[in-house]
Tab-separated table of C-alpha atoms in Angstrom:
chain	number	residue	atom	x	y	z
A	1	MET	CA	-7.931	-34.436	-3.423
A	2	LYS	CA	-5.725	-34.554	-6.517
A	3	ASP	CA	-6.768	-38.171	-7.059
A	4	LEU	CA	-10.410	-37.074	-7.142
A	5	VAL	CA	-9.687	-34.388	-9.715
A	6	ARG	CA	-7.733	-36.686	-12.015
A	7	LEU	CA	-9.783	-39.826	-11.353
A	8	ASP	CA	-6.847	-42.023	-12.273
A	9	PRO	CA	-8.322	-45.562	-12.393
A	10	SER	CA	-5.194	-47.002	-10.769
A	11	ARG	CA	-5.957	-45.021	-7.588
A	12	PHE	CA	-9.463	-46.461	-7.063
A	13	ASP	CA	-11.059	-49.877	-7.240
A	14	ALA	CA	-13.312	-50.452	-10.263
A	15	ARG	CA	-16.573	-49.815	-8.389
A	16	GLU	CA	-15.339	-46.573	-6.800
A	17	HIS	CA	-14.022	-45.357	-10.125
A	18	ALA	CA	-17.308	-46.131	-11.902
A	19	ALA	CA	-19.310	-44.260	-9.236
A	20	LEU	CA	-16.975	-41.249	-9.156
A	21	CYS	CA	-16.944	-40.935	-12.955
A	22	TRP	CA	-20.735	-41.196	-13.061
A	23	VAL	CA	-21.157	-38.499	-10.398
A	24	ARG	CA	-18.677	-36.152	-12.084
A	25	GLU	CA	-20.285	-36.510	-15.515
A	26	THR	CA	-23.801	-36.226	-14.073
A	27	LEU	CA	-22.940	-32.953	-12.341
A	28	THR	CA	-20.752	-31.349	-14.998
A	29	SER	CA	-22.269	-32.347	-18.328
A	30	ILE	CA	-25.554	-30.966	-19.613
A	31	GLN	CA	-26.235	-34.326	-21.291
A	32	GLY	CA	-25.451	-36.227	-18.095
A	33	ALA	CA	-23.230	-39.279	-17.925
A	34	SER	CA	-22.117	-40.863	-21.183
A	35	GLU	CA	-23.455	-44.251	-22.266
A	36	ASP	CA	-20.107	-45.864	-21.436
A	37	THR	CA	-19.939	-44.339	-17.958
A	38	LEU	CA	-23.590	-45.146	-17.237
A	39	GLY	CA	-23.022	-48.730	-18.374
A	40	ARG	CA	-20.000	-49.134	-16.096
A	41	PHE	CA	-21.956	-47.622	-13.189
A	42	GLU	CA	-24.950	-49.919	-13.732
A	43	GLU	CA	-22.660	-52.929	-14.115
A	44	ALA	CA	-20.792	-52.147	-10.895
A	45	PHE	CA	-23.849	-51.541	-8.671
A	46	ASP	CA	-27.288	-53.060	-8.382
A	47	GLU	CA	-30.287	-50.700	-8.337
A	48	ARG	CA	-30.374	-50.402	-4.548
A	49	HIS	CA	-26.696	-49.461	-4.311
A	50	ARG	CA	-27.005	-46.991	-7.200
A	51	GLU	CA	-29.748	-45.282	-5.181
A	52	TYR	CA	-27.293	-44.995	-2.266
A	53	VAL	CA	-24.732	-43.323	-4.542
A	54	VAL	CA	-27.381	-40.886	-5.827
A	55	ALA	CA	-28.556	-40.117	-2.274
A	56	THR	CA	-24.972	-39.519	-1.142
A	57	MET	CA	-24.340	-37.204	-4.102
A	58	LYS	CA	-27.485	-35.192	-3.339
A	59	ALA	CA	-26.651	-34.984	0.376
A	60	MET	CA	-23.124	-33.759	-0.348
A	61	TYR	CA	-24.467	-31.154	-2.766
A	62	PHE	CA	-27.057	-29.966	-0.224
A	63	PHE	CA	-24.544	-29.663	2.612
A	64	ASN	CA	-22.110	-27.841	0.344
A	65	LEU	CA	-24.805	-25.265	-0.435
A	66	LEU	CA	-25.763	-25.071	3.246
A	67	GLY	CA	-22.148	-24.507	4.291
A	68	ASN	CA	-21.644	-21.800	1.658
A	69	THR	CA	-24.844	-20.057	2.761
A	70	ALA	CA	-23.931	-20.259	6.455
A	71	GLU	CA	-20.455	-18.870	5.768
A	72	SER	CA	-21.902	-15.974	3.772
A	73	LEU	CA	-24.430	-15.135	6.492
A	74	LEU	CA	-21.777	-15.309	9.200
A	75	LEU	CA	-19.496	-12.937	7.309
A	76	ARG	CA	-22.364	-10.460	6.878
A	77	LEU	CA	-23.304	-10.699	10.566
A	78	LEU	CA	-19.703	-9.977	11.500
A	79	GLY	CA	-19.743	-6.960	9.191
A	80	ARG	CA	-17.048	-8.300	6.893
A	81	ASP	CA	-17.177	-8.330	3.155
A	82	GLU	CA	-17.477	-11.744	1.661
A	83	GLU	CA	-13.981	-12.972	1.101
A	84	GLN	CA	-13.029	-14.188	-2.341
A	85	THR	CA	-12.404	-17.906	-2.171
A	86	GLU	CA	-10.933	-20.231	-4.717
A	87	VAL	CA	-13.542	-21.900	-6.868
A	88	CYS	CA	-13.381	-24.561	-9.502
A	89	GLU	CA	-14.728	-23.500	-12.848
A	90	LEU	CA	-17.300	-25.932	-14.209
A	91	VAL	CA	-16.576	-26.970	-17.743
A	92	TYR	CA	-19.451	-28.381	-19.742
A	93	ASP	CA	-18.799	-30.769	-22.569
């Protein structure tokens, strides 16, 4: 998990690193991915494979929301207050 937070290029192959940087910048920056990051992403993957990365990102986002919603509903059904969980603060550039 720490490797994903830091995104140290030595811990990933070039294609993985390009995709992970693109996803992170796309989700955390209002302007989206930078020109440099977008260029590396487009260089590393053809159009079809970029679509797979986008689909995977959207699926992970959806299932994260679904899991959070299900957990919240379950806690309410059990009559417990929603427990405070650790969250990562989003920082926009």
